[in-house]
Coordinates of C-alpha atoms and ligand atoms in Angstrom, one line a residue:
Chain A
M279 CA -23.6 53.9 -15.4
D280 CA -21.1 51.5 -13.5
L281 CA -22.0 50.8 -10.1
K282 CA -18.8 49.7 -8.5
T283 CA -17.6 53.8 -9.4
S284 CA -20.6 55.2 -7.4
R285 CA -20.3 53.2 -4.7
T286 CA -16.8 53.7 -3.5
P287 CA -16.0 57.0 -3.0
R288 CA -18.9 56.8 -0.1
A289 CA -17.8 53.2 1.0
A290 CA -14.0 55.0 1.3
R291 CA -16.3 57.8 2.8
L292 CA -17.4 55.5 4.8
Q293 CA -14.0 53.3 5.6
A294 CA -12.2 56.4 6.8
L295 CA -16.0 57.4 9.4
L296 CA -15.2 54.6 11.0
R297 CA -11.2 54.5 10.8
R298 CA -11.1 57.4 12.6
G299 CA -14.0 58.4 14.3
P300 CA -17.0 61.3 13.1
L301 CA -14.3 64.4 14.6
P302 CA -11.0 65.5 12.6
E303 CA -8.0 65.2 14.1
G304 CA -7.6 68.6 15.6
A305 CA -10.8 69.8 15.9
F306 CA -10.7 70.7 19.1
R307 CA -7.8 73.2 18.8
S308 CA -7.3 74.8 23.7
P309 CA -4.6 73.4 24.1
L310 CA -5.9 72.5 27.0
H311 CA -7.3 69.6 26.7
E312 CA -4.8 67.7 27.7
P313 CA -3.9 65.6 30.4
R314 CA -1.5 67.5 33.4
T315 CA -4.5 70.2 33.2
A316 CA -7.1 67.5 33.7
V317 CA -4.9 66.5 36.4
V318 CA -4.6 69.8 38.6
I319 CA -8.1 70.5 38.2
G320 CA -8.6 66.9 39.1
R321 CA -7.0 66.6 42.5
W322 CA -9.4 69.7 43.1
L323 CA -11.8 68.2 42.4
G324 CA -11.2 64.3 44.1
A325 CA -10.2 66.7 46.6
A326 CA -14.3 68.9 46.6
L327 CA -15.9 65.7 46.4
L328 CA -14.7 63.8 49.1
I329 CA -15.2 66.3 51.5
C330 CA -18.2 66.4 50.5
F331 CA -18.8 62.4 50.9
A332 CA -17.1 61.8 54.1
T333 CA -19.7 65.6 56.3
G334 CA -22.9 64.1 53.9
L335 CA -21.7 60.8 55.1
F336 CA -21.2 62.3 59.1
S337 CA -24.8 64.8 58.3
H338 CA -26.4 61.2 58.0
V339 CA -25.6 59.4 60.2
L340 CA -26.3 61.5 63.0
Q341 CA -29.8 61.4 61.5
D342 CA -30.5 57.8 61.3
P343 CA -28.1 57.2 63.7
P344 CA -27.2 52.8 63.6
S345 CA -28.9 51.1 66.4
W346 CA -24.2 49.9 67.4
L347 CA -23.4 54.2 67.0
R348 CA -25.9 56.0 68.8
D349 CA -25.1 55.1 72.0
H350 CA -22.1 57.5 70.4
L351 CA -22.7 60.2 69.1
P352 CA -20.9 62.8 71.1
S353 CA -22.3 66.4 72.0
R354 CA -19.3 68.1 71.4
P355 CA -17.2 69.9 69.9
V356 CA -20.5 72.3 70.2
D357 CA -19.6 73.5 67.0
G358 CA -18.7 70.4 65.1
Y359 CA -21.6 69.7 63.3
R360 CA -21.7 73.4 62.2
V361 CA -18.4 72.8 60.7
T362 CA -18.2 69.9 59.1
Q363 CA -21.7 71.1 56.9
G364 CA -20.5 74.5 56.8
L365 CA -18.5 73.2 54.6
H366 CA -20.0 70.3 52.5
V367 CA -22.1 73.0 51.0
I368 CA -18.8 75.1 50.5
S369 CA -17.5 72.3 48.6
G370 CA -20.2 71.3 46.7
I371 CA -20.3 75.5 45.5
A372 CA -17.2 74.9 45.2
A373 CA -17.4 72.5 43.2
V374 CA -19.3 73.7 40.2
P375 CA -17.1 75.5 38.8
L376 CA -15.0 72.7 39.4
L377 CA -16.5 69.8 37.3
G378 CA -18.4 72.7 34.9
A379 CA -13.9 73.2 34.2
K380 CA -12.6 69.3 34.4
L381 CA -15.1 68.1 32.1
W382 CA -15.0 71.7 28.6
T383 CA -10.8 70.3 29.5
V384 CA -11.3 66.7 28.9
Y385 CA -14.4 67.3 26.4
P386 CA -13.2 65.7 23.4
R387 CA -12.1 61.9 24.3
L388 CA -15.7 62.2 24.2
F389 CA -15.2 61.4 21.4
E390 CA -12.4 58.8 21.0
W391 CA -12.3 56.8 18.4
P392 CA -12.9 54.1 18.9
P393 CA -14.8 54.0 21.2
V394 CA -14.4 51.0 23.0
R395 CA -10.9 49.3 22.2
G396 CA -12.2 46.0 25.1
V397 CA -13.4 45.2 28.4
R398 CA -11.9 46.8 30.8
H399 CA -11.5 50.0 28.2
A400 CA -15.0 49.6 28.1
L401 CA -15.6 49.4 32.5
E402 CA -14.0 52.8 32.6
R403 CA -16.4 53.7 30.7
V404 CA -19.3 53.5 32.0
G405 CA -17.6 54.3 35.5
I406 CA -16.9 57.6 33.2
A407 CA -20.7 57.6 32.5
V408 CA -21.8 56.7 36.0
L409 CA -19.7 59.5 37.8
V410 CA -20.5 62.8 35.3
A411 CA -24.8 61.8 35.4
A412 CA -23.6 60.7 39.4
L413 CA -22.8 64.0 40.2
L414 CA -24.5 66.3 37.9
L415 CA -27.3 65.7 39.4
E416 CA -25.4 65.3 42.6
L417 CA -24.6 68.6 42.8
F418 CA -27.3 70.9 41.0
T419 CA -30.8 68.4 43.4
G420 CA -28.0 69.6 46.5
L421 CA -27.6 73.2 45.2
L422 CA -31.4 73.8 44.3
N423 CA -32.6 71.7 47.8
T424 CA -30.3 75.4 49.5
L425 CA -32.4 77.2 47.6
Q426 CA -35.5 74.7 49.0
W427 CA -36.5 74.3 45.8
Y428 CA -37.2 70.7 44.9
P429 CA -38.5 70.7 40.7
W430 CA -37.7 67.0 40.2
P431 CA -40.2 63.9 41.4
F432 CA -38.2 61.7 43.3
P433 CA -36.9 62.4 47.5
F434 CA -34.6 64.1 47.8
R435 CA -32.3 63.1 50.8
Q436 CA -32.5 59.2 49.9
T437 CA -31.5 60.6 46.3
H438 CA -28.9 62.7 46.9
F439 CA -27.8 60.4 49.5
W440 CA -26.5 56.7 46.9
L441 CA -26.3 59.4 43.9
G442 CA -23.0 60.3 46.9
W443 CA -22.0 56.9 47.2
L444 CA -21.7 56.4 42.7
A445 CA -20.6 59.1 42.7
T446 CA -17.3 59.0 45.0
G447 CA -17.4 55.0 43.5
G448 CA -16.8 56.3 40.1
L449 CA -13.9 58.7 41.4
L450 CA -11.8 55.6 42.5
V451 CA -12.7 53.6 39.5
H452 CA -11.9 56.8 37.9
V453 CA -8.6 57.2 39.7
A454 CA -7.6 53.4 39.1
A455 CA -8.2 53.9 35.5
K456 CA -6.3 56.8 34.9
A457 CA -3.5 56.2 38.3
P458 CA -0.3 55.7 35.2
L459 CA -1.1 58.6 33.0
I460 CA -2.1 61.2 36.7
A461 CA 1.7 59.4 37.6
E462 CA 3.1 60.9 35.5
H463 CA 1.4 63.9 34.9
W464 CA 1.0 65.2 38.9
R465 CA 4.6 67.5 38.7
R466 CA 5.1 70.7 37.0
V467 CA 6.5 70.5 33.9
R468 CA 8.7 73.5 33.4
P469 CA 8.8 75.6 31.2
A470 CA 4.9 75.8 32.1
L471 CA 2.0 76.3 28.9
V472 CA 1.6 79.9 29.4
E473 CA -2.6 79.1 28.4
R474 CA -2.4 75.9 30.8
R475 CA -1.8 78.5 33.7
G476 CA -3.4 81.6 32.6
F477 CA -7.5 79.5 33.1
L478 CA -6.0 77.8 36.0
T479 CA -6.5 80.4 37.6
A480 CA -9.0 82.0 35.8
V481 CA -10.9 78.3 37.4
A482 CA -9.6 79.3 41.2
V483 CA -10.6 82.9 40.7
S484 CA -14.3 81.4 40.1
V485 CA -14.1 79.2 42.8
G486 CA -12.9 82.4 45.2
A487 CA -16.2 84.2 43.4
V488 CA -18.2 81.6 44.2
T489 CA -17.1 80.7 47.9
L490 CA -16.6 83.9 49.1
T491 CA -20.3 85.3 48.0
T492 CA -21.9 82.4 49.2
A493 CA -19.8 81.5 52.3
G494 CA -21.0 84.2 54.7
Q495 CA -24.2 82.3 55.4
T496 CA -22.0 80.0 58.1
V497 CA -18.7 81.4 58.6
P498 CA -19.2 84.6 60.0
G499 CA -16.4 86.8 59.1
L500 CA -17.5 86.6 55.3
R501 CA -21.2 87.8 56.1
R502 CA -21.0 91.3 54.2
L503 CA -19.9 89.1 50.4
D504 CA -23.0 87.4 50.8
L505 CA -24.1 87.8 48.0
F506 CA -26.0 84.8 46.5
A507 CA -26.4 83.0 49.6
P508 CA -29.7 81.6 49.7
R509 CA -29.1 81.7 53.9
R510 CA -28.6 85.1 55.9
P511 CA -27.9 84.1 59.4
D512 CA -29.0 87.8 60.8
L513 CA -31.9 87.9 58.7
G514 CA -35.2 86.7 60.5
P515 CA -37.7 87.1 63.5
L516 CA -36.5 87.6 66.2
G517 CA -32.6 87.8 63.9
L518 CA -32.5 84.0 63.1
P519 CA -33.9 82.6 60.1
I520 CA -36.3 79.8 60.4
N521 CA -36.2 76.2 58.3
R522 CA -39.6 75.4 58.7
T523 CA -42.2 77.9 59.7
A524 CA -45.3 77.5 61.7
A525 CA -47.8 77.7 58.8
Q526 CA -46.1 75.2 56.7
A527 CA -46.2 73.2 60.5
G528 CA -50.3 73.4 60.5
T529 CA -48.5 74.9 64.0
T530 CA -49.3 79.1 65.1
T531 CA -51.6 79.1 68.0
A532 CA -50.3 75.8 70.2
P533 CA -52.9 74.4 71.6
A534 CA -54.4 76.0 74.7
D535 CA -54.3 73.7 77.8
W536 CA -50.9 73.3 76.5
Q537 CA -48.7 70.9 78.9
L538 CA -44.8 69.8 78.5
V539 CA -45.3 65.3 79.0
V540 CA -42.1 63.8 80.3
D541 CA -42.5 60.1 80.1
G542 CA -40.1 58.1 82.2
P543 CA -39.8 56.2 85.7
R544 CA -41.4 58.6 87.5
A545 CA -43.8 60.5 84.7
Y546 CA -45.6 64.1 85.3
R547 CA -46.8 66.6 83.0
L548 CA -45.4 70.6 83.9
T549 CA -47.7 74.2 82.2
L550 CA -45.6 76.8 80.9
A551 CA -45.7 78.7 84.2
D552 CA -44.2 75.8 85.6
L553 CA -42.0 75.8 83.0
R554 CA -40.8 79.3 84.0
A555 CA -40.3 78.7 87.4
M556 CA -37.8 76.4 87.4
A557 CA -34.2 77.4 87.0
Q558 CA -33.5 79.0 83.7
V559 CA -30.1 78.7 81.8
T560 CA -29.2 80.6 78.8
V561 CA -26.8 78.5 76.6
R562 CA -25.1 80.8 73.3
L563 CA -25.7 77.4 70.6
P564 CA -25.6 77.3 66.7
I565 CA -29.0 76.7 64.6
A566 CA -26.7 74.2 62.1
C567 CA -29.0 73.3 59.0
V568 CA -28.5 70.8 56.8
E569 CA -28.8 72.9 54.3
G570 CA -25.5 74.8 55.4
W571 CA -26.4 78.3 56.7
S572 CA -25.7 78.4 60.7
A573 CA -26.6 81.2 63.8
D574 CA -25.5 81.5 66.8
A575 CA -28.7 82.3 68.9
H576 CA -28.2 82.9 72.5
W577 CA -31.5 80.3 74.4
T578 CA -33.1 80.6 78.2
G579 CA -35.1 77.5 79.1
V580 CA -34.2 74.7 81.3
R581 CA -31.8 72.0 81.1
V582 CA -33.0 69.0 79.8
R583 CA -31.1 67.2 82.1
D584 CA -33.0 68.8 85.3
L585 CA -36.9 67.0 83.3
L586 CA -34.8 63.6 83.5
D587 CA -33.4 64.0 86.7
R588 CA -36.9 64.7 87.6
A589 CA -38.8 61.7 85.5
G590 CA -35.7 59.7 87.6
A591 CA -33.8 58.6 83.9
P592 CA -31.2 56.2 84.5
P593 CA -27.9 58.0 83.2
G594 CA -27.6 56.5 80.1
A595 CA -30.3 57.6 78.4
R596 CA -32.1 58.6 74.7
V597 CA -35.0 60.6 74.4
R598 CA -37.6 60.9 72.8
V599 CA -39.0 64.3 71.3
T600 CA -42.3 64.7 69.8
S601 CA -43.4 67.9 68.4
F602 CA -48.0 69.4 68.2
E603 CA -47.1 69.5 65.2
A604 CA -49.1 67.4 63.0
D605 CA -46.8 65.3 60.9
G606 CA -43.4 65.9 58.6
P607 CA -41.0 64.0 59.0
Y608 CA -39.2 66.0 62.0
A609 CA -42.4 66.0 64.0
V610 CA -40.5 63.4 66.6
S611 CA -36.8 63.1 67.3
E612 CA -34.0 61.1 69.0
L613 CA -31.3 63.2 72.2
P614 CA -28.7 60.4 71.3
A615 CA -28.2 60.5 75.3
D616 CA -24.5 62.4 75.6
H617 CA -26.8 65.4 74.2
A618 CA -28.8 64.5 77.3
R619 CA -27.2 64.8 79.6
D620 CA -24.9 67.8 77.4
P621 CA -25.7 71.2 80.0
L622 CA -25.7 73.2 77.3
T623 CA -29.2 71.3 76.4
L624 CA -32.1 73.0 77.1
L625 CA -35.9 72.8 76.8
A626 CA -36.0 76.8 75.0
L627 CA -38.6 79.2 76.2
R628 CA -37.2 82.6 74.4
V629 CA -34.4 83.1 72.0
N630 CA -32.2 86.1 71.9
G631 CA -34.3 87.8 74.8
E632 CA -37.7 87.6 73.7
E633 CA -40.4 84.8 74.0
L634 CA -40.6 82.2 71.1
T635 CA -42.5 83.3 68.6
A636 CA -44.7 80.7 67.1
D637 CA -42.2 79.9 63.6
H638 CA -39.0 79.6 66.0
G639 CA -41.4 76.9 68.2
F640 CA -43.6 79.0 71.8
P641 CA -44.3 77.6 73.9
A642 CA -41.0 75.1 73.3
R643 CA -38.4 73.6 72.0
I644 CA -35.2 71.2 72.0
I645 CA -31.6 73.1 71.4
A646 CA -28.4 70.9 72.3
P647 CA -25.0 71.0 70.4
N648 CA -23.3 69.1 67.7
R649 CA -26.4 68.0 65.5
P650 CA -28.5 68.8 62.5
G651 CA -30.2 72.1 62.9
V652 CA -33.8 69.2 61.5
L653 CA -33.4 67.4 65.3
Q654 CA -33.8 70.2 67.3
T655 CA -37.5 70.4 67.1
K656 CA -39.8 72.8 68.0
W657 CA -43.1 73.1 69.3
V658 CA -42.2 70.2 71.8
A659 CA -45.1 69.0 73.7
R660 CA -43.5 65.8 74.7
L661 CA -39.9 64.1 75.8
E662 CA -40.1 60.3 76.7
V663 CA -37.1 58.2 78.2
L664 CA -36.4 55.6 76.3
Chain B
M243 CA 3.0 42.0 41.9
R244 CA 4.5 45.8 42.9
A245 CA 2.6 47.1 45.1
G246 CA 1.3 50.3 42.8
T247 CA -0.8 47.7 40.8
V248 CA -1.8 45.9 44.0
L249 CA -3.3 49.6 44.6
R250 CA -5.3 50.7 41.6
A251 CA -6.5 46.9 41.4
A252 CA -7.8 47.7 45.4
T253 CA -8.9 50.9 44.0
A254 CA -11.0 50.0 41.3
L255 CA -12.5 47.8 43.2
G256 CA -13.4 49.4 46.1
G257 CA -14.9 51.9 43.3
A258 CA -16.7 49.2 41.7
A259 CA -18.4 48.3 45.8
L260 CA -19.3 51.7 46.0
I261 CA -21.1 51.6 43.0
G262 CA -22.6 48.5 43.5
Y263 CA -23.5 49.7 46.8
G264 CA -25.4 52.6 45.7
L265 CA -27.0 51.2 43.2
Y266 CA -28.7 48.6 46.0
G267 CA -29.7 51.4 48.1
L268 CA -31.2 53.9 44.9
L269 CA -33.0 50.6 43.9
H270 CA -34.2 49.7 47.2
D271 CA -34.9 52.6 48.8
H272 CA -38.5 52.5 49.5
Y273 CA -38.5 56.4 49.6
I274 CA -37.8 56.4 46.4
T275 CA -41.1 55.0 44.4
D276 CA -39.9 55.4 40.7
P277 CA -35.4 55.0 40.6
L278 CA -35.7 55.3 37.2
D279 CA -37.4 59.3 37.5
V280 CA -33.3 59.5 38.7
L281 CA -31.8 57.9 36.1
G282 CA -34.3 59.6 33.5
W283 CA -32.4 62.5 35.3
A284 CA -28.8 61.5 35.5
A285 CA -28.6 60.8 32.2
G286 CA -30.9 63.8 30.8
G287 CA -27.9 66.1 33.1
L288 CA -26.0 63.9 30.5
V289 CA -27.4 65.1 27.6
L290 CA -28.1 68.5 28.4
H291 CA -24.1 69.3 29.2
D292 CA -22.6 67.0 26.8
G293 CA -25.2 66.9 24.2
I294 CA -25.7 71.2 24.2
W295 CA -23.7 73.2 26.8
L296 CA -20.0 71.7 26.2
P297 CA -20.3 72.4 21.8
L298 CA -22.0 76.3 23.3
V299 CA -18.4 76.0 25.4
C300 CA -16.3 74.6 22.9
L301 CA -18.1 77.3 20.7
A302 CA -17.8 80.5 22.2
T303 CA -13.5 79.5 22.9
V304 CA -13.0 79.0 19.4
L305 CA -15.0 82.8 18.4
F306 CA -12.9 83.9 21.0
A307 CA -9.3 81.9 19.6
R308 CA -10.2 83.4 15.8
L309 CA -12.2 87.2 16.8
V310 CA -10.2 88.4 20.4
A311 CA -6.9 86.1 21.3
P312 CA -5.2 88.2 17.7
R313 CA -5.8 91.5 18.6
V314 CA -4.6 90.6 22.2
G315 CA -1.1 89.2 24.5
T316 CA -1.1 86.7 26.8
L317 CA -1.9 88.5 29.5
A318 CA -5.1 90.1 28.8
R319 CA -5.7 86.9 27.5
S320 CA -5.9 85.3 30.4
V321 CA -8.0 88.6 32.1
L322 CA -10.4 88.1 29.6
T323 CA -10.2 84.2 30.8
V324 CA -10.4 85.0 34.3
L325 CA -13.2 87.2 33.5
A326 CA -15.4 84.3 31.7
V327 CA -14.1 81.9 33.5
T328 CA -15.8 83.2 36.0
A329 CA -19.0 85.2 35.1
L330 CA -19.9 81.5 34.0
A331 CA -19.5 80.2 37.4
L332 CA -20.7 83.7 39.0
T333 CA -23.9 82.7 36.6
A334 CA -24.2 78.7 37.2
V335 CA -24.6 79.8 41.1
A336 CA -26.0 82.7 41.0
L337 CA -29.1 81.9 38.0
P338 CA -31.1 79.3 40.2
A339 CA -31.6 81.4 43.2
A340 CA -32.4 85.0 41.0
L341 CA -34.7 82.5 39.8
R342 CA -36.2 81.2 42.5
A343 CA -36.7 83.7 44.2
G344 CA -39.0 85.6 41.5
T345 CA -41.9 83.4 42.4
P346 CA -44.1 83.1 45.6
R347 CA -43.1 82.3 49.0
V348 CA -44.7 80.2 52.4
N349 CA -40.7 81.3 54.1
A350 CA -39.4 84.6 53.9
T351 CA -36.2 83.9 55.1
V352 CA -35.8 81.6 51.9
L353 CA -33.9 84.0 49.8
P354 CA -33.6 87.0 52.1
L355 CA -31.2 89.6 49.4
P356 CA -31.5 91.1 46.1
Y357 CA -30.7 87.8 43.4
L358 CA -31.3 89.4 40.2
R359 CA -29.9 92.6 41.1
N360 CA -27.0 91.5 42.6
Y361 CA -26.0 88.9 39.5
L362 CA -27.1 91.5 38.0
L363 CA -24.5 93.6 39.2
A364 CA -21.6 91.5 39.0
L365 CA -22.2 90.6 35.6
A366 CA -21.7 94.3 35.4
A367 CA -18.4 94.4 37.1
L368 CA -17.1 91.6 35.1
A369 CA -18.3 93.1 31.3
G370 CA -17.0 96.0 32.8
L371 CA -13.9 94.9 33.8
A372 CA -13.8 92.5 30.2
V373 CA -14.1 95.9 28.4
A374 CA -11.9 97.4 29.4
T375 CA -8.9 94.8 30.0
A376 CA -10.0 94.7 26.1
G377 CA -9.5 97.9 25.1
W378 CA -6.9 99.2 27.0
A379 CA -4.8 95.6 25.7
V380 CA -5.8 97.4 22.0
L381 CA -4.6 100.1 22.4
A382 CA -2.0 99.0 23.8
R383 CA -0.4 97.1 20.5
R384 CA -1.9 99.6 18.6
R385 CA 0.9 102.1 20.1
A386 CA 3.4 99.4 19.7
G387 CA 2.8 98.8 16.1
R388 CA 3.3 102.0 15.3
R389 CA 6.4 102.8 17.2
Ligands
LIG826 C1 -13.7 64.2 41.2 C2 -14.3 64.8 39.9 C3 -14.0 63.7 38.8 C4 -14.8 64.2 37.5 C5 -16.5 64.0 37.0 C6 -13.8 63.1 36.0 C7 -14.0 63.9 34.6 C8 -13.4 63.1 33.8 C9 -13.4 63.1 33.0 C10 -15.3 62.8 32.2 C11 -12.8 62.5 32.4 C12 -12.5 61.4 30.2 C13 -12.5 60.1 30.8 C14 -12.1 59.4 29.0 O1 -12.7 59.6 29.2 O2 -11.4 59.5 29.0 C15 -11.4 62.6 32.5 C16 -10.4 62.1 32.8 C17 -9.4 62.6 33.6 N1 -9.0 62.1 34.1 FE1 -11.0 62.7 35.5 N2 -12.2 62.9 37.1 C18 -12.7 63.1 38.8 C19 -11.7 63.2 39.5 C20 -10.2 63.3 39.1 C21 -9.6 63.0 39.2 C22 -9.5 63.1 40.7 C23 -7.7 63.4 39.0 C24 -6.8 63.0 39.0 C25 -6.0 63.8 39.8 C26 -8.1 62.5 36.9 C27 -7.2 63.3 36.1 C28 -8.3 62.8 34.5 C29 -6.7 61.8 33.8 C30 -5.7 62.7 34.2 C31 -8.2 62.3 32.5 C32 -7.5 62.5 31.0 C33 -7.0 63.1 30.4 C34 -6.6 62.6 29.4 O3 -6.4 61.6 28.9 O4 -6.7 63.8 28.4 N3 -9.8 63.4 37.7 N4 -11.6 63.2 34.4

């Protein structure tokens, strides 16, 4: 047998493969794998990602304020955090179909041939890998966190935070790399591609569908459409959901000798009867959870400001709030000065006209405007002027 | 240098800086004891999405283009696309809730709704609309052909 002729066709095929790539020309039939579709969906997805990043940073800063910021956190507007965190979760959920549509549109680019055309192109592709991997995991962990479902081995909060930087950085690199193509396809061309119009309508409708069936967990007018949100603001004991139950926190029964300790220049203690005998105030404030749901309630109790004045606290003081909950990341929280002084900030004893239940923080809990629900410490044992 | 070039370079550098900061944070965070776990899940997600999920979607679009699209008009094609994409989006958001709601929970205020029922009803509604659209489109074609 002639070696040469038997090897030539195979070598030729191999050479052709190296020249053209593994997929034949036209392997992807849809006319929608093209830049204009990528730009339109990219704009929506980019906007959703940037909203998530900005509102996520805001939430992070409220929970772990750097020292230069912690004395400047405002307690108003009352609904500030409710709106930003509601937007965070709404945009994140909207990003799910947007990411799916975007990745389908650009899928043929994955098989681009040759895979790398030089250093800049290699960097661009590494950036794309970072962007897509980070965003996929970001949306997955975010969505499951709202269900309080953690099937992965790493901590949610920190991972979700750092992935946010990776995804946003990847977005900036991506937009810079594609800038000429984006500019070229920024405006609509006529006549419009019929398929594109149908597809973009489909993507818009699907975004609307996932938004309308979940946003009722925070947007009051949408409650009736709420089919899939993990929370309903009106479902729970005393008409209010619970983030962490007393059973989970080990606080189903308050210590029999419970007293509120107020530490400051003039420290003192109060029994529950003492607190009930003080001037009671009722305010309407939302619980606005990091997980994206929020619910208004009527809270009754003693103004924290009054408790602090009695302890001789200086006007700009922050307050450390400690729970009798055994441990857990939120057993201790800090009230910024602005919140501590706000007349709406209460040490609440009652909610919606009833005494607090163990799940809602009996005997006393903090409720203050414009901050994450996890900081509204329940089962309060001690206030400490800092 | 043109302003556009400068802006483009600054965006790329800014993006690289954010990536660098994110990586540094991920590797040095005290709570994240094993960053390789995160890398594994991120890479795994990429592989599942691009290696399994998208080929399946592409297969479905090919079948749609071969079997359905030639038999119906443009409008029906668009309506069917809307229904299919919406069903996929709702699945991504509702299926995790339906699965999770089926497991025992300590906190009854998390997932208080009948998620599986809601999800199946939504799918049934979309499927009903799809069948009606396709049926109407096929009939309309036949009638137009006979004339
Ligand atoms: C926010 C998250 C985004 C993700 C995850 C994403 C993802 C991707 C991916 C994976 C590609 C293929 C890259 C390649 O290998 O060539 C791509 C291409 C592209 N993206 Fe994005 N993108 C995003 C945002 C944007 C934005 C904001 C825009 C513009 C407004 C945009 C415009 C484009 C364009 C024009 C292409 C090239 C399409 C083509 O060559 O046919 N993307 N995107």
